[in-house]
mmCIF file of C-alpha atoms in Angstrom:
data_model
loop_
_atom_site.group_PDB
_atom_site.id
_atom_site.type_symbol
_atom_site.label_atom_id
_atom_site.label_comp_id
_atom_site.label_asym_id
_atom_site.label_seq_id
_atom_site.Cartn_x
_atom_site.Cartn_y
_atom_site.Cartn_z
ATOM 1 C CA MET O 1439 22.187 5.960 31.391
ATOM 2 C CA GLY O 1440 22.322 6.665 27.577
ATOM 3 C CA LYS O 1441 20.271 9.377 25.966
ATOM 4 C CA GLY O 1442 16.821 8.063 24.762
ATOM 5 C CA SER O 1443 15.758 7.987 21.189
ATOM 6 C CA LEU O 1444 12.762 7.071 19.251
ATOM 7 C CA VAL O 1445 12.004 5.624 15.862
ATOM 8 C CA CYS O 1446 8.608 5.013 14.504
ATOM 9 C CA VAL O 1447 8.142 2.300 11.999
ATOM 10 C CA GLY O 1448 5.380 0.774 9.910
ATOM 11 C CA THR O 1449 4.463 -2.896 9.439
ATOM 12 C CA GLY O 1450 2.556 -2.379 6.264
ATOM 13 C CA LEU O 1451 -0.777 -4.124 5.747
ATOM 14 C CA GLN O 1452 0.194 -7.721 5.395
ATOM 15 C CA LEU O 1453 1.511 -9.544 8.551
ATOM 16 C CA ALA O 1454 5.229 -9.904 8.362
ATOM 17 C CA GLY O 1455 5.379 -9.487 4.507
ATOM 18 C CA HIS O 1456 5.132 -5.681 4.219
ATOM 19 C CA VAL O 1457 7.605 -4.670 6.957
ATOM 20 C CA THR O 1458 10.860 -3.198 5.554
ATOM 21 C CA VAL O 1459 14.290 -4.791 6.332
ATOM 22 C CA ILE O 1460 15.399 -1.561 8.187
ATOM 23 C CA GLY O 1461 11.945 -1.524 10.164
ATOM 24 C CA LYS O 1462 12.337 -4.986 11.207
ATOM 25 C CA SER O 1463 15.889 -4.407 12.384
ATOM 26 C CA TYR O 1464 14.780 -1.435 14.465
ATOM 27 C CA ILE O 1465 12.160 -3.595 16.170
ATOM 28 C CA GLU O 1466 14.669 -6.392 16.984
ATOM 29 C CA SER O 1467 17.379 -4.047 18.376
ATOM 30 C CA ALA O 1468 14.994 -1.801 20.441
ATOM 31 C CA GLU O 1469 15.316 -1.675 24.184
ATOM 32 C CA GLU O 1470 11.640 -1.076 24.441
ATOM 33 C CA VAL O 1471 8.874 -1.421 21.652
ATOM 34 C CA PHE O 1472 5.332 0.156 21.822
ATOM 35 C CA SER O 1473 2.969 -1.313 19.380
ATOM 36 C CA LEU O 1474 -0.282 -0.508 17.900
ATOM 37 C CA MET O 1475 -1.536 -3.486 15.787
ATOM 38 C CA PRO O 1476 -4.866 -4.289 14.531
ATOM 39 C CA ASP O 1477 -5.149 -7.949 15.820
ATOM 40 C CA ALA O 1478 -3.521 -10.467 17.974
ATOM 41 C CA PHE O 1479 -1.906 -12.199 15.125
ATOM 42 C CA GLY O 1480 0.250 -9.093 14.515
ATOM 43 C CA GLN O 1481 1.011 -8.634 18.043
ATOM 44 C CA ARG O 1482 2.184 -12.177 18.402
ATOM 45 C CA TRP O 1483 4.435 -11.802 15.373
ATOM 46 C CA LEU O 1484 6.009 -8.622 16.870
ATOM 47 C CA GLU O 1485 6.629 -10.618 20.251
ATOM 48 C CA GLY O 1486 8.688 -13.008 18.159
ATOM 49 C CA LEU O 1487 10.951 -10.223 17.260
ATOM 50 C CA ASN O 1488 11.300 -8.367 20.586
ATOM 51 C CA THR O 1489 9.739 -9.582 23.925
ATOM 52 C CA ASN O 1490 9.904 -6.127 25.514
ATOM 53 C CA ILE O 1491 6.692 -4.850 24.094
ATOM 54 C CA THR O 1492 3.941 -2.533 25.299
ATOM 55 C CA ASP O 1493 0.625 -2.764 23.627
ATOM 56 C CA LEU O 1494 -0.887 0.658 23.032
ATOM 57 C CA GLN O 1495 -4.351 -0.851 22.576
ATOM 58 C CA GLN O 1496 -4.876 -0.746 26.361
ATOM 59 C CA PHE O 1497 -5.400 3.023 26.115
ATOM 60 C CA TYR O 1498 -8.504 2.869 23.968
ATOM 61 C CA ALA O 1499 -11.986 3.107 25.706
ATOM 62 C CA LYS O 1500 -12.987 -0.202 27.474
ATOM 63 C CA ALA O 1501 -16.374 -1.900 26.913
ATOM 64 C CA GLY O 1502 -19.166 0.617 28.171
ATOM 65 C CA GLU O 1503 -16.622 3.497 28.528
ATOM 66 C CA VAL O 1504 -17.035 6.714 26.698
ATOM 67 C CA LYS O 1505 -13.511 8.163 26.085
ATOM 68 C CA ASN O 1506 -12.324 10.999 23.783
ATOM 69 C CA ARG O 1507 -9.671 9.641 21.469
ATOM 70 C CA ARG O 1508 -7.611 12.808 22.028
ATOM 71 C CA LEU O 1509 -7.137 11.619 25.480
ATOM 72 C CA THR O 1510 -6.275 8.166 24.216
ATOM 73 C CA TYR O 1511 -3.745 9.572 21.867
ATOM 74 C CA GLU O 1512 -2.233 11.665 24.501
ATOM 75 C CA GLN O 1513 -1.793 8.685 26.835
ATOM 76 C CA MET O 1514 -0.176 6.563 24.088
ATOM 77 C CA THR O 1515 2.262 9.428 23.228
ATOM 78 C CA GLU O 1516 3.196 9.950 27.073
ATOM 79 C CA ALA O 1517 3.665 6.083 27.484
ATOM 80 C CA ILE O 1518 6.148 6.211 24.567
ATOM 81 C CA MET O 1519 7.875 9.307 25.902
ATOM 82 C CA THR O 1520 8.253 8.064 29.518
ATOM 83 C CA ALA O 1521 10.564 5.333 28.068
ATOM 84 C CA VAL O 1522 12.331 7.803 25.818
ATOM 85 C CA ARG O 1523 12.978 10.199 28.787
ATOM 86 C CA ALA O 1524 14.332 7.178 30.773
ATOM 87 C CA GLY O 1525 17.168 6.835 28.311
ATOM 88 C CA LYS O 1526 15.764 3.831 26.356
ATOM 89 C CA ARG O 1527 16.139 3.157 22.529
ATOM 90 C CA VAL O 1528 12.448 3.119 21.687
ATOM 91 C CA VAL O 1529 10.665 1.867 18.656
ATOM 92 C CA GLY O 1530 6.993 2.626 17.989
ATOM 93 C CA VAL O 1531 5.434 0.096 15.665
ATOM 94 C CA PHE O 1532 2.257 1.004 13.850
ATOM 95 C CA TYR O 1533 -0.006 -0.665 11.277
ATOM 96 C CA GLY O 1534 0.343 0.421 7.643
ATOM 97 C CA HIS O 1535 2.372 3.548 7.304
ATOM 98 C CA PRO O 1536 3.300 5.152 10.796
ATOM 99 C CA GLY O 1537 2.648 8.684 9.455
ATOM 100 C CA VAL O 1538 -0.541 8.196 7.464
ATOM 101 C CA PHE O 1539 -3.829 8.550 9.424
ATOM 102 C CA ALA O 1540 -1.772 7.953 12.662
ATOM 103 C CA CYS O 1541 -1.266 11.016 14.880
ATOM 104 C CA VAL O 1542 0.551 9.233 17.718
ATOM 105 C CA PRO O 1543 3.774 8.797 15.871
ATOM 106 C CA HIS O 1544 3.762 12.465 14.790
ATOM 107 C CA MET O 1545 2.914 13.556 18.250
ATOM 108 C CA ALA O 1546 5.614 11.480 19.856
ATOM 109 C CA ILE O 1547 8.401 12.431 17.231
ATOM 110 C CA ALA O 1548 7.544 16.123 17.497
ATOM 111 C CA ARG O 1549 7.563 15.908 21.516
ATOM 112 C CA ALA O 1550 10.823 13.926 21.417
ATOM 113 C CA GLN O 1551 12.573 16.335 19.196
ATOM 114 C CA LYS O 1552 11.335 19.236 21.171
ATOM 115 C CA GLU O 1553 12.830 17.713 24.308
ATOM 116 C CA GLY O 1554 16.093 17.276 22.583
ATOM 117 C CA PHE O 1555 15.933 13.554 21.855
ATOM 118 C CA GLN O 1556 16.769 11.999 18.363
ATOM 119 C CA ALA O 1557 13.581 10.963 16.684
ATOM 120 C CA SER O 1558 12.491 9.879 13.238
ATOM 121 C CA MET O 1559 10.049 7.946 11.151
ATOM 122 C CA GLU O 1560 10.610 5.049 8.732
ATOM 123 C CA PRO O 1561 7.920 4.592 6.109
ATOM 124 C CA GLY O 1562 5.726 1.623 5.594
ATOM 125 C CA ILE O 1563 3.308 0.372 2.988
ATOM 126 C CA SER O 1564 0.034 2.073 3.369
ATOM 127 C CA ALA O 1565 -3.422 1.142 2.365
ATOM 128 C CA GLU O 1566 -3.257 3.718 -0.409
ATOM 129 C CA ASP O 1567 -0.207 1.850 -1.805
ATOM 130 C CA CYS O 1568 -2.119 -1.467 -1.840
ATOM 131 C CA LEU O 1569 -5.164 0.352 -3.445
ATOM 132 C CA TRP O 1570 -3.268 1.410 -6.414
ATOM 133 C CA ALA O 1571 -1.983 -2.161 -6.847
ATOM 134 C CA ASP O 1572 -5.130 -3.919 -6.328
ATOM 135 C CA LEU O 1573 -7.380 -1.702 -8.539
ATOM 136 C CA GLY O 1574 -4.582 -1.283 -11.188
ATOM 137 C CA ILE O 1575 -4.716 2.470 -11.102
ATOM 138 C CA ASP O 1576 -1.728 4.860 -11.707
ATOM 139 C CA PRO O 1577 -2.723 8.200 -10.094
ATOM 140 C CA GLY O 1578 -0.089 9.953 -12.148
ATOM 141 C CA ASN O 1579 -2.545 9.556 -15.182
ATOM 142 C CA TYR O 1580 -5.432 11.602 -13.742
ATOM 143 C CA GLY O 1581 -4.239 13.090 -10.417
ATOM 144 C CA CYS O 1582 -5.755 12.135 -7.121
ATOM 145 C CA GLN O 1583 -7.163 13.885 -3.952
ATOM 146 C CA SER O 1584 -6.894 12.110 -0.641
ATOM 147 C CA LEU O 1585 -9.129 13.381 2.256
ATOM 148 C CA GLU O 1586 -10.635 12.029 5.392
ATOM 149 C CA ALA O 1587 -14.411 11.907 4.877
ATOM 150 C CA SER O 1588 -15.384 13.904 7.832
ATOM 151 C CA GLN O 1589 -12.906 16.615 6.844
ATOM 152 C CA LEU O 1590 -14.642 16.984 3.532
ATOM 153 C CA MET O 1591 -17.927 17.223 5.327
ATOM 154 C CA PHE O 1592 -16.898 19.793 7.871
ATOM 155 C CA PHE O 1593 -14.684 22.144 5.870
ATOM 156 C CA GLU O 1594 -14.750 23.806 2.347
ATOM 157 C CA HIS O 1595 -13.076 21.697 -0.154
ATOM 158 C CA GLN O 1596 -13.206 21.616 -3.879
ATOM 159 C CA LEU O 1597 -12.925 18.250 -5.489
ATOM 160 C CA ASP O 1598 -11.392 17.627 -8.887
ATOM 161 C CA ASN O 1599 -13.893 15.295 -10.574
ATOM 162 C CA ALA O 1600 -11.373 14.709 -13.503
ATOM 163 C CA GLY O 1601 -9.087 12.932 -11.229
ATOM 164 C CA TYR O 1602 -9.438 10.152 -8.648
ATOM 165 C CA VAL O 1603 -10.796 11.039 -5.126
ATOM 166 C CA LEU O 1604 -10.063 8.861 -2.059
ATOM 167 C CA LEU O 1605 -12.176 9.386 1.058
ATOM 168 C CA TRP O 1606 -10.733 7.759 4.027
ATOM 169 C CA GLN O 1607 -12.509 6.510 7.168
ATOM 170 C CA ILE O 1608 -15.913 6.589 5.367
ATOM 171 C CA ALA O 1609 -17.345 4.460 8.251
ATOM 172 C CA LEU O 1610 -16.810 7.439 10.524
ATOM 173 C CA ALA O 1611 -18.265 10.066 8.178
ATOM 174 C CA GLY O 1612 -19.780 12.964 10.099
ATOM 175 C CA GLU O 1613 -18.609 11.524 13.458
ATOM 176 C CA HIS O 1614 -17.551 14.642 15.446
ATOM 177 C CA THR O 1615 -17.388 13.660 19.068
ATOM 178 C CA LEU O 1616 -14.210 11.462 18.896
ATOM 179 C CA THR O 1617 -15.833 8.970 21.102
ATOM 180 C CA GLY O 1618 -17.856 7.029 18.458
ATOM 181 C CA PHE O 1619 -16.624 4.310 15.989
ATOM 182 C CA SER O 1620 -19.456 4.349 13.451
ATOM 183 C CA THR O 1621 -21.496 6.604 11.158
ATOM 184 C CA THR O 1622 -25.156 6.510 10.349
ATOM 185 C CA GLU O 1623 -27.285 6.310 7.188
ATOM 186 C CA GLU O 1624 -28.481 9.983 7.856
ATOM 187 C CA ARG O 1625 -24.873 11.197 7.954
ATOM 188 C CA LEU O 1626 -24.052 9.216 4.774
ATOM 189 C CA ARG O 1627 -27.006 10.649 2.971
ATOM 190 C CA VAL O 1628 -25.618 14.288 3.861
ATOM 191 C CA LEU O 1629 -22.131 13.153 2.389
ATOM 192 C CA VAL O 1630 -23.943 11.835 -0.676
ATOM 193 C CA ASP O 1631 -25.839 15.089 -1.087
ATOM 194 C CA LEU O 1632 -22.462 16.935 -0.785
ATOM 195 C CA LEU O 1633 -20.813 14.833 -3.392
ATOM 196 C CA ARG O 1634 -23.760 15.467 -5.779
ATOM 197 C CA GLN O 1635 -21.938 18.944 -6.461
ATOM 198 C CA TRP O 1636 -19.451 17.099 -8.498
ATOM 199 C CA TYR O 1637 -20.922 13.546 -9.212
ATOM 200 C CA PRO O 1638 -24.166 12.179 -10.489
ATOM 201 C CA GLU O 1639 -26.202 9.792 -8.256
ATOM 202 C CA GLN O 1640 -25.575 6.954 -10.739
ATOM 203 C CA HIS O 1641 -21.823 7.467 -10.721
ATOM 204 C CA LYS O 1642 -20.192 4.170 -9.591
ATOM 205 C CA VAL O 1643 -17.817 4.300 -6.591
ATOM 206 C CA CYS O 1644 -15.715 1.573 -5.083
ATOM 207 C CA LEU O 1645 -15.709 0.418 -1.354
ATOM 208 C CA TYR O 1646 -12.104 -0.675 -0.967
ATOM 209 C CA GLU O 1647 -10.450 -2.677 1.826
ATOM 210 C CA ALA O 1648 -6.861 -4.029 1.619
ATOM 211 C CA SER O 1649 -6.270 -7.579 2.444
ATOM 212 C CA ASN O 1650 -4.212 -8.213 5.535
ATOM 213 C CA LEU O 1651 -3.037 -11.614 4.528
ATOM 214 C CA PRO O 1652 -0.956 -12.683 1.518
ATOM 215 C CA ILE O 1653 -3.524 -15.214 0.467
ATOM 216 C CA GLY O 1654 -6.503 -13.117 1.016
ATOM 217 C CA ALA O 1655 -8.280 -10.979 -1.467
ATOM 218 C CA CYS O 1656 -9.118 -7.221 -1.321
ATOM 219 C CA ARG O 1657 -12.453 -5.935 -1.148
ATOM 220 C CA ALA O 1658 -13.354 -3.928 -4.176
ATOM 221 C CA GLU O 1659 -17.266 -3.518 -4.218
ATOM 222 C CA TRP O 1660 -18.656 -1.067 -6.782
ATOM 223 C CA VAL O 1661 -21.888 0.628 -5.924
ATOM 224 C CA TYR O 1662 -23.806 3.614 -7.152
ATOM 225 C CA LEU O 1663 -23.183 6.685 -5.166
ATOM 226 C CA LYS O 1664 -26.889 6.927 -4.328
ATOM 227 C CA ASP O 1665 -26.674 3.540 -2.586
ATOM 228 C CA LEU O 1666 -23.639 4.463 -0.283
ATOM 229 C CA PRO O 1667 -25.885 5.039 2.863
ATOM 230 C CA GLU O 1668 -27.078 1.406 2.716
ATOM 231 C CA ALA O 1669 -23.574 0.008 2.050
ATOM 232 C CA THR O 1670 -21.854 -2.171 4.547
ATOM 233 C CA LEU O 1671 -18.881 -0.220 5.894
ATOM 234 C CA HIS O 1672 -16.092 -1.216 8.184
ATOM 235 C CA ALA O 1673 -13.306 0.649 10.010
ATOM 236 C CA ILE O 1674 -10.828 0.052 7.061
ATOM 237 C CA THR O 1675 -13.107 0.766 4.225
ATOM 238 C CA THR O 1676 -12.080 3.614 1.868
ATOM 239 C CA LEU O 1677 -14.297 5.183 -0.730
ATOM 240 C CA VAL O 1678 -12.667 5.356 -4.155
ATOM 241 C CA ILE O 1679 -14.349 7.908 -6.576
ATOM 242 C CA PRO O 1680 -13.198 7.560 -10.100
ATOM 243 C CA PRO O 1681 -13.125 10.514 -12.563
ATOM 244 C CA VAL O 1682 -16.492 11.603 -13.981
ATOM 245 C CA ARG O 1683 -15.174 13.743 -16.828
ATOM 246 C CA GLU O 1684 -12.120 14.075 -19.079
ATOM 247 C CA LEU O 1685 -9.150 16.198 -18.255
ATOM 248 C CA GLN O 1686 -9.423 19.547 -20.012
ATOM 249 C CA TYR O 1687 -6.537 21.278 -21.648
ATOM 250 C CA ASN O 1688 -5.367 24.599 -20.022
ATOM 251 C CA LEU O 1689 -5.143 26.595 -23.361
ATOM 252 C CA ARG O 1690 -3.960 29.688 -21.635
ATOM 253 C CA VAL O 1691 -0.874 28.024 -20.276
ATOM 254 C CA LEU O 1692 -0.267 26.018 -23.246
ATOM 255 C CA ASN O 1693 -0.400 29.136 -25.192
ATOM 256 C CA GLN O 1694 2.091 30.913 -22.887
ATOM 257 C CA LEU O 1695 4.474 27.919 -23.497
ATOM 258 C CA GLY O 1696 3.876 28.070 -27.241
ATOM 259 C CA LEU O 1697 2.219 24.703 -27.379
ATOM 260 C CA THR O 1698 -0.980 23.197 -28.627
ATOM 261 C CA PRO O 1699 -2.666 20.097 -27.420
ATOM 262 C CA GLU O 1700 -1.370 18.347 -30.419
ATOM 263 C CA ASP O 1701 2.110 18.952 -29.373
ATOM 264 C CA LEU O 1702 1.732 16.940 -26.056
ATOM 265 C CA GLY O 1703 3.087 13.566 -26.102
#
């Protein structure tokens, strides 16, 4: 029996169109594949590349069941590791980028490496990549902060309102139990109140959802910040907050460099 290995790859957002050449090659040549896809279409596409697939969706809570997602993620990780320990060439296939808002690939790779197995990750196209393309934004022009919405609420963060701010998993804002899959208007009002430190209520924000089909359009719905609690949110919705003020020159540093604002290109 050969020594097991693990590679985690991402399929991107659009079925079959976003997967990389090397990612597809890993899937096709794997002895065992573990997948976490958003729908049956993606799962069937994977089955066309490799028939030896285990669907990790089975570990999520069943209808009527209350289950902490930490337990779910641990079960997924151990399912992958069981195959690696059995000496298989294992590939984990995850929607989007396997390392972005996806803890199972990180957990499995870290565990495999700790146990002496070869384990690595191949990047994929993430929702953030699609966001910049769909909205026509270059984050290099202003800077960008990217945070999970609940993390912003639970911990002390300082937002830079001269740059873009992306709040992920806005539909779970304030959800602390790891058993629920939605937020409430009350929690969203708390978030809006928090954001008022940096933004006026009339500031326009974008509810963004990347398309998962090449012929489909993304969702880019602009609403006032104050209206966020009444907005329609889905699991894939990201809140995009544009800058509310101009970038300010750091005159102290410019002076240390012997420069003035007029010297900048």
